[in-house]
């Protein structure tokens, strides 16, 4: 996180299929499967409702008001990547618009996750190119200071190492370390396994109190019912 | 508000029809009819545009990061209720997802109002099950500490007593004490009575200055026009 | 900004056609053409996705919780105007609803930009009458204290002089001083001129690094690639 | 909370001695003794470091930007009271300055707790008259709209009923319902009883792990030590 | 506000004696005398308690993370000035430290008011050199982009024209337009005139209700006392 | 960052003398020497003015509202350490008070840096035991869920690896990776070397414009002076 002016060209990406399957399970399930770790701050929101993406992280470290390194990052994108951009200080400027989005998309990027602002959101929505960001702002940026590409970054409170799996949807953005991707997928699949059955029971009127056998523990904890 | 570990099973609910009719009038009109009292803080937002709900309050007091009592609350829901959840400290965790929503809906709940976060918003939107919340977050919760059900709570700055009427839509969430529901409905209906006529006049180009006879009071207050 | 209780009836509006054309170019392009000046704070958001408007500013200075002057402002609206409302202290109350919107629309207003709250957003969305605001709130306002109309105001951090051009869309709200409107339009048109060509190149896989000739400057700045 | 324009002259105050003793124990200890309930939001801060006060609540409900009712409240103050002021909408205006403070002090008030702003803080600090507030602001207020005195209010997220005990210091503001004051005092005294002994042990190097017998539970919970 | 890269050397400063006397009256009194206009947002706080300053404004427009123009501004300072620094986008970086403070002080500046961050606050406090800022941050800035000096700026929500009077203390920062300085002083002096007498009355137990003859208006407004 | 329930007993600490010397240079100088990296968010504030500390990091990962691991961390403290506590979700509870502070101090800890709340600040100030935190809150915490000790954590936006150097003072909190400590000290000493000389020059009235030879670059960048 402390290197400036470097671009790592060869990063070890998590398996692409695993990334795709984690995305299908969704950020909430994956986050649970991770032991409730790795979630970015909830101020990170998709620019349009229903946005969904997952992939392997190409990271970018930017300076406030300077998007030069996004162009450098574009060259490092491979199909299936999600670009994750951190900034060295709080900033809401619109670092990313439809032109860079066109370039990212042409390179195979599936999404951008940026701890700052974006613009041209109507066009991005139409493409569609999903973005999760802290802000939306028409304010553009300069291209004058070096940052880095593919170094570990802290984005919206979460550490992202290049090649990690990113899962993003309406509920937020989760980071799965590459080394834990396989194991997390297994845990997430197991979690989701009997959700259908549970849903059917609950829909029929069965209470979670009974389905999860909570009455005993609640009584033991001292819960009192008053008529 | 200071009892923990209790569930009140018998609460006096406001009349369901009145709750429904207040909902049709909308939060802005009802809030005016209440003398501009009872509105939750404007950070409470619906998870999808156009959400609308009204009903009688079943209240829940939760601890940060712990949604155990939502399951206890489910059993207390009757058709026409709106669950109102307060937390003992600021928290944005995702307390509520599609499984509990399925259960709440099966019990007849019309909506959830929660001073914290929710998740699975895409599924909730599709059901649809309307939720007004402070945040959206994939972060799940544990089930380990007792709170209470159907005690008075402070939710997003507003006191909610079990059985109060809750009116929620795009403009926010209003609490109408059960004892004031009838009177508030009458006042709200009266307020809405000639809105159609006013709208037609304004649409035809008549100014509010003239329609509301404001020119005199403005002049008296000292307003000066400069050409 | 320091006059209270006055209404200026004759203001010098920027050219309406220029305002319209600036609106078509969008807030991001116009903001760039202005040298990245004149943008309101990014907390100003449209009440519905896809909202777009531009026009000449009629300004209003309001007191917290008091919307009296919006009625006074209505009379000063001419077709093609955008009403810009500032408040003398932070306030999130819902100053503006469907009735005043009907009146503003009948007078020819294209939009409202308000550094406070609005309500009746579902109806406003349906009309449609676009509004950019800091908040949405059911809380109404009183009509008891004089503010001013068509005085310079600071709205969401930007100085707005009556008659300035306002350009608002999903990316934010930009203020173009009337005296700079012509020149800004020329600069904005020039900026947009070869965007289509650039977009096509980027879509074909050409990198911004090459299209903008950045490799030399980046090397000179010391960027290092590590395999 | 829904009455406007009323002043209750006869309220049942908690015992003054109990209020004083609770104040000596401090907000943190009292809050624990309450089962961790009744704390106002942590944005409530004293205007000077080291401020401490406790007493019985005289409550005031104010409108945004209007401090008229503070004058009405002054007459209801008895020696040993703490005035608690809530506002019907978010506001940071400076409602309270050195003149009203002089009056409050002459009436025997020990402090003000206000979910809004204050001013003249240098003079207040010199008097000293302690205030806990959300903001400090030079912006004054008008005197034009009726609120209420001695009705239940929600202040900074906590319900305050007239006569409740207020305990305020550097750590925050806690509300103890009058009916629970005696019992809370007993619990708080018990909590504080062996703190001196504990402190001495910890100061001598004994670990909390041992003093509180945590090693067993931690091991049982699965804690692993890695060398 | 829309000129970049310019320094106005000759500005018309308000009278220095008036600035000094306004400072003695304090921001709260001056703000009232201005008709409650011209106050910066209350997030502007002094870096140490008890800070007080007033003077004539030298303005600076800065870019995010770039303090180059503070050096340019230093040359334009005359004894009795207060430097007012605005930034073109939200930024909390530490633009100002003890070295520039030494320079500003040597030039006769009385204070800095900056809508961003400062650092070296311990040294600044010791000098003492008073600063009102939005943040404190160790993060330094670069010197690469031109802003302007002595152009009108919007600082923390208030318009500041070079030469205006700035009054800053614990209660906040007020801007008095040069043209209104004389008149504002007269009004402020008048306001303060009988404050001593009022204070003595209130201290003796006289109520504001009686001293200000509020009982009649309150009764007329409908206030009810309930025993 | 993704391990829960583990305590690393043997960490490689940066050299203690270097940590001490970095502390003497201060957070602003060290942050510059690091290339402006490694600063925690500016919301991290000392609990009393003038607090200063530096040392080697013992890290703790906590859950919202649960301070159990602080007791586990106490045992891992060696003289010269600074405890750095991160939380898995936003929380303002008061995790740390005078009893744990007594224990930490007895073990040789120099300070606590916590991305959450603390309490007993009056006692902590008197000890003195310096703390940098996001909030102050009387709200206590439970002891029921395992976190970890001495794993890498993200605290207030900065990655902290156990053994890193922490430099904290009024200007904020900077993290220096252990591997960069020596080099950063050299750079920081070099930066501070001629500050005294510069300060003397500036105090004598020499302008930064001349001392730093900025006139040429400013002219080249296009700065215009207007009389």
PDB file of N, CA, C and O in Angstrom, chain E residues 3-11 72 76 78 148-151, chain F residues 222-227:
ATOM      1  N   UNK E   3     -12.844  33.201 -11.975  1.00  0.00           N
ATOM      2  CA  UNK E   3     -11.554  33.492 -12.570  1.00  0.00           C
ATOM      3  C   UNK E   3     -10.484  32.641 -11.908  1.00  0.00           C
ATOM      4  O   UNK E   3     -10.379  32.600 -10.682  1.00  0.00           O
ATOM      5  N   UNK E   4      -9.671  31.998 -12.696  1.00  0.00           N
ATOM      6  CA  UNK E   4      -8.560  31.231 -12.164  1.00  0.00           C
ATOM      7  C   UNK E   4      -7.258  31.845 -12.655  1.00  0.00           C
ATOM      8  O   UNK E   4      -7.177  32.340 -13.786  1.00  0.00           O
ATOM      9  N   UNK E   5      -6.250  31.810 -11.801  1.00  0.00           N
ATOM     10  CA  UNK E   5      -4.937  32.284 -12.232  1.00  0.00           C
ATOM     11  C   UNK E   5      -4.774  33.785 -12.177  1.00  0.00           C
ATOM     12  O   UNK E   5      -3.947  34.345 -12.899  1.00  0.00           O
ATOM     13  N   UNK E   6      -5.543  34.437 -11.325  1.00  0.00           N
ATOM     14  CA  UNK E   6      -5.396  35.893 -11.211  1.00  0.00           C
ATOM     15  C   UNK E   6      -5.194  36.301  -9.749  1.00  0.00           C
ATOM     16  O   UNK E   6      -5.668  35.642  -8.834  1.00  0.00           O
ATOM     17  N   UNK E   7      -4.452  37.405  -9.592  1.00  0.00           N
ATOM     18  CA  UNK E   7      -4.233  37.980  -8.263  1.00  0.00           C
ATOM     19  C   UNK E   7      -4.590  39.457  -8.337  1.00  0.00           C
ATOM     20  O   UNK E   7      -3.984  40.195  -9.112  1.00  0.00           O
ATOM     21  N   UNK E   8      -5.570  39.854  -7.578  1.00  0.00           N
ATOM     22  CA  UNK E   8      -5.909  41.273  -7.530  1.00  0.00           C
ATOM     23  C   UNK E   8      -5.091  41.906  -6.407  1.00  0.00           C
ATOM     24  O   UNK E   8      -5.182  41.501  -5.255  1.00  0.00           O
ATOM     25  N   UNK E   9      -4.297  42.887  -6.796  1.00  0.00           N
ATOM     26  CA  UNK E   9      -3.408  43.489  -5.805  1.00  0.00           C
ATOM     27  C   UNK E   9      -4.066  44.617  -5.028  1.00  0.00           C
ATOM     28  O   UNK E   9      -3.751  44.849  -3.869  1.00  0.00           O
ATOM     29  N   UNK E  10      -4.960  45.321  -5.697  1.00  0.00           N
ATOM     30  CA  UNK E  10      -5.588  46.465  -5.026  1.00  0.00           C
ATOM     31  C   UNK E  10      -7.040  46.175  -4.722  1.00  0.00           C
ATOM     32  O   UNK E  10      -7.881  46.180  -5.612  1.00  0.00           O
ATOM     33  N   UNK E  11      -7.292  45.910  -3.482  1.00  0.00           N
ATOM     34  CA  UNK E  11      -8.679  45.680  -3.096  1.00  0.00           C
ATOM     35  C   UNK E  11      -9.082  46.786  -2.135  1.00  0.00           C
ATOM     36  O   UNK E  11      -8.245  47.419  -1.495  1.00  0.00           O
ATOM     37  N   UNK E  72       1.150  32.682  -2.596  1.00  0.00           N
ATOM     38  CA  UNK E  72       0.872  33.890  -3.392  1.00  0.00           C
ATOM     39  C   UNK E  72       0.071  34.889  -2.548  1.00  0.00           C
ATOM     40  O   UNK E  72       0.315  36.100  -2.598  1.00  0.00           O
ATOM     41  N   UNK E  76       0.040  39.461  -0.476  1.00  0.00           N
ATOM     42  CA  UNK E  76      -1.048  40.441  -0.547  1.00  0.00           C
ATOM     43  C   UNK E  76      -1.570  40.836   0.840  1.00  0.00           C
ATOM     44  O   UNK E  76      -2.445  41.695   0.950  1.00  0.00           O
ATOM     45  N   UNK E  78      -1.921  42.564   4.338  1.00  0.00           N
ATOM     46  CA  UNK E  78      -1.517  43.789   5.042  1.00  0.00           C
ATOM     47  C   UNK E  78      -1.904  43.642   6.509  1.00  0.00           C
ATOM     48  O   UNK E  78      -2.830  42.883   6.836  1.00  0.00           O
ATOM     49  N   UNK E 148      -6.653  31.468  -7.397  1.00  0.00           N
ATOM     50  CA  UNK E 148      -6.685  32.926  -7.500  1.00  0.00           C
ATOM     51  C   UNK E 148      -6.583  33.559  -6.121  1.00  0.00           C
ATOM     52  O   UNK E 148      -6.819  32.909  -5.108  1.00  0.00           O
ATOM     53  N   UNK E 149      -6.240  34.833  -6.117  1.00  0.00           N
ATOM     54  CA  UNK E 149      -6.190  35.594  -4.869  1.00  0.00           C
ATOM     55  C   UNK E 149      -7.013  36.865  -5.032  1.00  0.00           C
ATOM     56  O   UNK E 149      -6.951  37.523  -6.063  1.00  0.00           O
ATOM     57  N   UNK E 150      -7.802  37.140  -4.025  1.00  0.00           N
ATOM     58  CA  UNK E 150      -8.632  38.350  -4.004  1.00  0.00           C
ATOM     59  C   UNK E 150      -9.712  38.383  -5.081  1.00  0.00           C
ATOM     60  O   UNK E 150     -10.012  39.425  -5.652  1.00  0.00           O
ATOM     61  N   UNK E 151     -10.287  37.213  -5.325  1.00  0.00           N
ATOM     62  CA  UNK E 151     -11.538  37.130  -6.092  1.00  0.00           C
ATOM     63  C   UNK E 151     -12.633  36.769  -5.089  1.00  0.00           C
ATOM     64  O   UNK E 151     -12.347  36.252  -4.014  1.00  0.00           O
TER      65      UNK E 151
ATOM     66  N   UNK F 222       1.146  30.800 -15.782  1.00  0.00           N
ATOM     67  CA  UNK F 222       0.164  31.746 -16.309  1.00  0.00           C
ATOM     68  C   UNK F 222      -0.457  32.677 -15.295  1.00  0.00           C
ATOM     69  O   UNK F 222      -1.438  33.371 -15.599  1.00  0.00           O
ATOM     70  N   UNK F 223       0.096  32.741 -14.098  1.00  0.00           N
ATOM     71  CA  UNK F 223      -0.496  33.619 -13.083  1.00  0.00           C
ATOM     72  C   UNK F 223      -0.404  35.081 -13.514  1.00  0.00           C
ATOM     73  O   UNK F 223       0.644  35.548 -13.956  1.00  0.00           O
ATOM     74  N   UNK F 224      -1.520  35.789 -13.370  1.00  0.00           N
ATOM     75  CA  UNK F 224      -1.552  37.206 -13.760  1.00  0.00           C
ATOM     76  C   UNK F 224      -1.852  38.079 -12.546  1.00  0.00           C
ATOM     77  O   UNK F 224      -2.781  37.797 -11.789  1.00  0.00           O
ATOM     78  N   UNK F 225      -1.098  39.156 -12.431  1.00  0.00           N
ATOM     79  CA  UNK F 225      -1.361  40.121 -11.371  1.00  0.00           C
ATOM     80  C   UNK F 225      -2.126  41.295 -11.969  1.00  0.00           C
ATOM     81  O   UNK F 225      -1.777  41.802 -13.026  1.00  0.00           O
ATOM     82  N   UNK F 226      -3.160  41.712 -11.281  1.00  0.00           N
ATOM     83  CA  UNK F 226      -3.996  42.808 -11.777  1.00  0.00           C
ATOM     84  C   UNK F 226      -4.017  43.910 -10.720  1.00  0.00           C
ATOM     85  O   UNK F 226      -4.315  43.651  -9.553  1.00  0.00           O
ATOM     86  N   UNK F 227      -3.707  45.124 -11.142  1.00  0.00           N
ATOM     87  CA  UNK F 227      -3.670  46.219 -10.160  1.00  0.00           C
ATOM     88  C   UNK F 227      -4.992  46.976 -10.108  1.00  0.00           C
ATOM     89  O   UNK F 227      -5.815  46.864 -11.011  1.00  0.00           O
TER      90      UNK F 227
END
